[in-house]
Tab-separated table of C-alpha atoms in Angstrom:
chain	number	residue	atom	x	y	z
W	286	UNK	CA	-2.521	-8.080	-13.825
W	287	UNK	CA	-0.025	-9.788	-16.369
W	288	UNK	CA	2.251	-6.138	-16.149
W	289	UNK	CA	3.910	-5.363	-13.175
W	290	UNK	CA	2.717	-2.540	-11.863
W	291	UNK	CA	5.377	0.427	-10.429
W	292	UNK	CA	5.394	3.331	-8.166
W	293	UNK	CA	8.207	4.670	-5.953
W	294	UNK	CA	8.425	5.103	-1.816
W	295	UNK	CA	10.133	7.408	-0.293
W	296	UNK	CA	9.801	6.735	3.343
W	297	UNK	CA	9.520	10.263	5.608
W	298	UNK	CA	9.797	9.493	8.614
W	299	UNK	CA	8.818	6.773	11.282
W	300	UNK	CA	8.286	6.742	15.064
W	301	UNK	CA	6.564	5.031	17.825
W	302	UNK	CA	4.109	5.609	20.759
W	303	UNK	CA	6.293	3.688	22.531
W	304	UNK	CA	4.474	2.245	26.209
W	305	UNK	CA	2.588	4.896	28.040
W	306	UNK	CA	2.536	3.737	31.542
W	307	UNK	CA	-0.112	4.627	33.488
W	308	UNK	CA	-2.730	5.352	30.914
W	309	UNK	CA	-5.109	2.890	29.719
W	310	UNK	CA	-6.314	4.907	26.664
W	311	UNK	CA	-3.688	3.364	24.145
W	312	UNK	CA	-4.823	0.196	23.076
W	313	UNK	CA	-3.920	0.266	19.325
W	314	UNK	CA	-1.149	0.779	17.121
W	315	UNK	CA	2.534	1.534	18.268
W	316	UNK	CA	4.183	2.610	15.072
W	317	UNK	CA	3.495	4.951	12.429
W	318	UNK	CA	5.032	4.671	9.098
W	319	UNK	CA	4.919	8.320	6.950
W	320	UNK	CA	5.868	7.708	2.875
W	321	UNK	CA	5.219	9.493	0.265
W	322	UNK	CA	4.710	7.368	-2.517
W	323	UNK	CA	5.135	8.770	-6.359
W	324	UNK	CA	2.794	6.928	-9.258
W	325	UNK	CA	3.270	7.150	-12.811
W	326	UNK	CA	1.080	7.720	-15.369
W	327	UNK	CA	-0.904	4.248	-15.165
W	328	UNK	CA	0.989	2.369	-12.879
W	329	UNK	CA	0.268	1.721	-8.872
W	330	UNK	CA	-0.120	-1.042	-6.709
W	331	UNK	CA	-2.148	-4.244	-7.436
W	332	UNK	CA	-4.291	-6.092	-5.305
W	333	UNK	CA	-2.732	-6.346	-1.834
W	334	UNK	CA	-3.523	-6.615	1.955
W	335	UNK	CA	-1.693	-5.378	4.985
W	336	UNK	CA	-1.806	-6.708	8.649
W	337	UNK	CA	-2.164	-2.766	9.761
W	338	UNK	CA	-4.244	0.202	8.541
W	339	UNK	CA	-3.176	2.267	5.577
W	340	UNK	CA	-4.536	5.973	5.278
W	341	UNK	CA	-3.807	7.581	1.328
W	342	UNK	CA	-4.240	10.881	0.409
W	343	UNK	CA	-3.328	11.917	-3.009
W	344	UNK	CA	-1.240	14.990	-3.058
W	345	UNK	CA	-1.583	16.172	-6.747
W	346	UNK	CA	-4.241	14.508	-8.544
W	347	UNK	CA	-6.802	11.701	-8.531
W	348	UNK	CA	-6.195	8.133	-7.192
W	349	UNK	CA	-8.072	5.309	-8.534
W	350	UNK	CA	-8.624	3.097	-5.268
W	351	UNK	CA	-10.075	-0.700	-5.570
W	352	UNK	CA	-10.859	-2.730	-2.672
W	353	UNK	CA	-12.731	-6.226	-1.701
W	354	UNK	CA	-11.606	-10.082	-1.858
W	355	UNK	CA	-11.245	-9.505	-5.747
W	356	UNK	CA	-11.027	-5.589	-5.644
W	357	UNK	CA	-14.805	-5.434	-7.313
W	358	UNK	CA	-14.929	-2.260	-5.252
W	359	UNK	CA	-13.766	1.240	-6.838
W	360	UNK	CA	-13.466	4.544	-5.594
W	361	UNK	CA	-11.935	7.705	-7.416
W	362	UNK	CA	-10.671	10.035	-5.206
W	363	UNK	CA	-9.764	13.343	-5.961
W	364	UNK	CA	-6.780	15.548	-4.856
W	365	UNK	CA	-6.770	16.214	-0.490
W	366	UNK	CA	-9.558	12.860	-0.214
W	367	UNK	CA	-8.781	10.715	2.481
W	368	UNK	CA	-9.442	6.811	3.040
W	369	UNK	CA	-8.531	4.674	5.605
W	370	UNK	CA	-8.277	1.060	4.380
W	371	UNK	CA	-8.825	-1.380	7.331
W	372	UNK	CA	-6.589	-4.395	8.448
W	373	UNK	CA	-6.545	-7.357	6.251
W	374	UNK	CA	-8.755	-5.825	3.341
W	375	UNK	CA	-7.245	-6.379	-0.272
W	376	UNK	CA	-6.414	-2.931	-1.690
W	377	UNK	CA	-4.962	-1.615	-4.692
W	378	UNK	CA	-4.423	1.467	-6.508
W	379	UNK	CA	-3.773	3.359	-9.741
W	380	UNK	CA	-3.233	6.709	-10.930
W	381	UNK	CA	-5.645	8.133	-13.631
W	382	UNK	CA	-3.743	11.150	-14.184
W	383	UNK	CA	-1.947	12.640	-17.059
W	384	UNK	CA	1.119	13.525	-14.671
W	385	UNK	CA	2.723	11.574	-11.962
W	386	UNK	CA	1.299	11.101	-8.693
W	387	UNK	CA	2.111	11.723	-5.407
W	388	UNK	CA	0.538	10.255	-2.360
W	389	UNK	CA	0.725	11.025	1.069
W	390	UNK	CA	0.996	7.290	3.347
W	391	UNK	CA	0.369	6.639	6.813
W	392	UNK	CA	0.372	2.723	7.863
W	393	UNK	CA	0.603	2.151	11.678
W	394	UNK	CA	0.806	-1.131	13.296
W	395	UNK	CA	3.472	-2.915	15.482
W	396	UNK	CA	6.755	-3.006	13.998
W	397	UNK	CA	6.343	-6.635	12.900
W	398	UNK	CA	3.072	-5.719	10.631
W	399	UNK	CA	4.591	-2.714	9.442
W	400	UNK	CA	5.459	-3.025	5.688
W	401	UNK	CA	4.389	-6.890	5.723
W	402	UNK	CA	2.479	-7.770	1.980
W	403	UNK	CA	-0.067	-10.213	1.323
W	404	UNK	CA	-0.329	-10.059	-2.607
W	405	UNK	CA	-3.556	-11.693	-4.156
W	406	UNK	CA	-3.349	-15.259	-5.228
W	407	UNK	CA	-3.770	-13.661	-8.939
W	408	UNK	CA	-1.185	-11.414	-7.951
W	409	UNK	CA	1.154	-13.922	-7.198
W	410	UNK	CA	0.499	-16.174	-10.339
W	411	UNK	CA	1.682	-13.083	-12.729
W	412	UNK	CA	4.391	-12.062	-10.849
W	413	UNK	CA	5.395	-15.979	-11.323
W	414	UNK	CA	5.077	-15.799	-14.671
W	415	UNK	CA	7.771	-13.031	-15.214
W	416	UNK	CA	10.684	-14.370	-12.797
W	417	UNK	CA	9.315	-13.131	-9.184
W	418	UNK	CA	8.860	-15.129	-6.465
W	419	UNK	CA	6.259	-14.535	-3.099
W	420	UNK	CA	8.536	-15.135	0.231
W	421	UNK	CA	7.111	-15.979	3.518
W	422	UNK	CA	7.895	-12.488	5.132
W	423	UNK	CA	5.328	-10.981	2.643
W	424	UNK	CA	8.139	-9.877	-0.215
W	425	UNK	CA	8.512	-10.367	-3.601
W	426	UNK	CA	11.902	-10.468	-5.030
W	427	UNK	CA	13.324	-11.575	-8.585
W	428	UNK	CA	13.776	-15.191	-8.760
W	429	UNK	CA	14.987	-15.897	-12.751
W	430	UNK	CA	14.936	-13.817	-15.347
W	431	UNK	CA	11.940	-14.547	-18.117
């Protein structure tokens, strides 16, 4: 965790349930957020949580997934898997391929939620140590330069 890891959204689309009067079967989510996400060689996302679901399905190639409190969990998933990751799990991700990766993202949660980080204390300590800086909203941004 002492590199920064990188990967690049593009976001695809977004919409929303919305209310549904009269119906009683929508009790969950009211926003979906739709990104494809491109990973190079080695890089992805490190240890993370969201306050909504995240669905990833790689596109092109395997996707090295890691979950649990200090991602001890690992699952390699090959191109068209699927795996939900539930609220407020720490997740992370890497691609094992020899060619960038693309991954298909669906995150839905209330609009607040949506796109809100909580890195890993470790996480957090690196990113520290080369000029970034954990916010309150849940973003990192460049503090100093190291």
């Amino acid at each position: 965790m002492s590199e920064r890891r990188r990967f690049r959204k593009r976001e695809f689309g977004r919409g929303g349930l919305g209310e549904q009067r009269g119906s009683t079967s929508h009790t969950g989510f009211t926003s979906l957020r739709v990104t494809l996400i491109e990973v190079p060689v080695g890089q992805g996302a490190n240890l993370h949580s969201h306050k909504t679901e995240e669905v990833f399905f790689p596109l092109n190639g395997k996707m090295l997934i890691t979950w649990g409190p200090e991602g001890e969990h690992q699952l390699m998933l090959n191109q068209w898997d699927c795996i939900s990751v539930p609220v407020s799990v720490m997740r992370g991700f890497r691609n094992p391929n020899d060619h960038d990766l693309v991954v298909y993202s669906v995150v839905g949660g209330r609009d607040e939620e949506v796109g809100r980080i909580e890195w890993h204390p470790d996480v957090v300590k690196a990113g520290e140590a080369t000029g970034l800086a954990y916010d309150e909203k849940g973003f990192i941004k460049e503090t100093a330069a190291k």
